[in-house]
Amino acid sequence: MSRDELKDTIKQRFTSKFTLSAQDEEAVLKSATLKSFKKGERIYPKDGCLGYAIIISGRARGLVSTSNFKEITVFNLQGGDSCMLCGFCSLGALQAEINLQIEDDVRMILIPREIFKRLRENYSQVANHALELMATRFSSAITAMDQTLFLPLARRIINFLEQNGAKNGLKITHEQIANDIASAREAVSRALKEMQKKGLVELKRGVVTLR
């Protein structure tokens, strides 16, 4: 992505949403950088507040760890999404350490924390946008944790498959499903076999199809 393309994307995805002064818009355009993360990488809150991210391509998931060392996926990010990467998509009142797992190579435009903080303080539109992002992440996290605690495993698997377009066949391993819904691979494999017997899913090599 060239510098001109980067600036055009920022204008379309960020600055055009707000009434910024010419000086502040120029500060955003000059300071923003393109960042890349490889599949399998993980970014931790202790790495510090990075700023405001505009996801260009790829896929990542936000994780929280439970007291028994299981990880729960509380939200997903993909091309077209935005996120405040402070405490990694801080969820305000939700006291949980959130990490970001890169599922597919991610490219993002990053607006530095100092610039975004100044915009939040000086523009109510930006502050409201930040609150809306936080509320969306918080709602997603509460839903995910509620499902993990109270829904049967088979129902959680079906919900996951529906959310990920498995009606057309989803290329995924049982371990990946287990990681996403905070279960054990063996338990997911047993549940999928039972679901196959009941005609709920079709299992082929590396592909799960929801019927």
mmCIF file of N, CA and C in Angstrom, residues 5 29 34-35 40 48 50 56 61 64-65 91 98-99 110 120 123 125 162 167 180 193 195 200 202:
data_model
loop_
_atom_site.group_PDB
_atom_site.id
_atom_site.type_symbol
_atom_site.label_atom_id
_atom_site.label_comp_id
_atom_site.label_asym_id
_atom_site.label_seq_id
_atom_site.Cartn_x
_atom_site.Cartn_y
_atom_site.Cartn_z
ATOM 1 N N GLU A 5 -2.377 5.768 -0.957
ATOM 2 C CA GLU A 5 -3.459 4.810 -0.721
ATOM 3 C C GLU A 5 -3.787 4.734 0.769
ATOM 4 N N LEU A 29 -3.119 11.927 9.375
ATOM 5 C CA LEU A 29 -2.594 11.396 8.106
ATOM 6 C C LEU A 29 -1.080 11.241 8.136
ATOM 7 N N LEU A 34 1.284 1.740 8.623
ATOM 8 C CA LEU A 34 0.751 0.432 8.233
ATOM 9 C C LEU A 34 1.514 -0.647 8.984
ATOM 10 N N LYS A 35 0.793 -1.508 9.697
ATOM 11 C CA LYS A 35 1.398 -2.585 10.480
ATOM 12 C C LYS A 35 0.938 -3.934 9.937
ATOM 13 N N GLY A 40 -0.636 -16.684 13.637
ATOM 14 C CA GLY A 40 -0.013 -17.336 14.774
ATOM 15 C C GLY A 40 0.566 -16.373 15.783
ATOM 16 N N GLY A 48 1.610 -2.656 25.797
ATOM 17 C CA GLY A 48 1.283 -1.241 25.839
ATOM 18 C C GLY A 48 0.126 -0.856 24.952
ATOM 19 N N LEU A 50 -1.422 0.719 21.944
ATOM 20 C CA LEU A 50 -0.888 0.972 20.610
ATOM 21 C C LEU A 50 -1.618 2.093 19.880
ATOM 22 N N ILE A 56 -7.352 -3.659 7.710
ATOM 23 C CA ILE A 56 -7.429 -3.660 6.251
ATOM 24 C C ILE A 56 -7.768 -5.057 5.730
ATOM 25 N N ARG A 61 -8.757 -12.793 16.622
ATOM 26 C CA ARG A 61 -9.787 -12.963 17.651
ATOM 27 C C ARG A 61 -9.266 -12.498 18.999
ATOM 28 N N VAL A 64 -9.871 -14.044 26.232
ATOM 29 C CA VAL A 64 -9.657 -13.886 27.668
ATOM 30 C C VAL A 64 -9.372 -15.261 28.250
ATOM 31 N N SER A 65 -8.554 -15.306 29.276
ATOM 32 C CA SER A 65 -8.218 -16.565 29.941
ATOM 33 C C SER A 65 -9.094 -16.750 31.164
ATOM 34 N N LEU A 91 -12.218 -3.375 27.524
ATOM 35 C CA LEU A 91 -13.661 -3.534 27.679
ATOM 36 C C LEU A 91 -14.167 -2.849 28.938
ATOM 37 N N ILE A 98 -7.125 -9.171 27.977
ATOM 38 C CA ILE A 98 -7.506 -9.573 26.626
ATOM 39 C C ILE A 98 -6.274 -9.598 25.734
ATOM 40 N N ASN A 99 -6.078 -10.719 25.060
ATOM 41 C CA ASN A 99 -5.008 -10.867 24.079
ATOM 42 C C ASN A 99 -5.624 -10.969 22.694
ATOM 43 N N LEU A 110 -2.511 1.967 11.827
ATOM 44 C CA LEU A 110 -2.496 2.299 13.246
ATOM 45 C C LEU A 110 -2.322 3.806 13.435
ATOM 46 N N ARG A 120 -10.016 12.238 21.034
ATOM 47 C CA ARG A 120 -11.102 11.876 21.959
ATOM 48 C C ARG A 120 -11.394 13.012 22.924
ATOM 49 N N TYR A 123 -12.876 16.222 20.629
ATOM 50 C CA TYR A 123 -14.040 16.097 19.758
ATOM 51 C C TYR A 123 -15.032 15.106 20.351
ATOM 52 N N GLN A 125 -17.561 13.832 18.906
ATOM 53 C CA GLN A 125 -17.865 12.789 17.921
ATOM 54 C C GLN A 125 -16.900 11.617 18.056
ATOM 55 N N GLU A 162 -22.554 -21.625 12.773
ATOM 56 C CA GLU A 162 -23.454 -20.671 12.117
ATOM 57 C C GLU A 162 -22.772 -19.332 11.900
ATOM 58 N N LYS A 167 -22.502 -23.589 6.752
ATOM 59 C CA LYS A 167 -23.528 -24.212 5.904
ATOM 60 C C LYS A 167 -22.976 -24.525 4.519
ATOM 61 N N ASP A 180 -11.667 -21.886 20.122
ATOM 62 C CA ASP A 180 -12.563 -20.736 19.970
ATOM 63 C C ASP A 180 -13.671 -20.729 21.001
ATOM 64 N N LYS A 193 -19.076 -35.990 16.468
ATOM 65 C CA LYS A 193 -19.462 -37.326 16.021
ATOM 66 C C LYS A 193 -20.916 -37.617 16.361
ATOM 67 N N MET A 195 -23.221 -35.347 16.780
ATOM 68 C CA MET A 195 -24.013 -34.452 15.943
ATOM 69 C C MET A 195 -24.114 -34.995 14.514
ATOM 70 N N LEU A 200 -26.917 -33.498 12.118
ATOM 71 C CA LEU A 200 -26.790 -32.052 12.301
ATOM 72 C C LEU A 200 -25.602 -31.481 11.539
ATOM 73 N N GLU A 202 -22.047 -32.577 8.799
ATOM 74 C CA GLU A 202 -21.347 -33.544 7.964
ATOM 75 C C GLU A 202 -19.853 -33.309 8.149
#
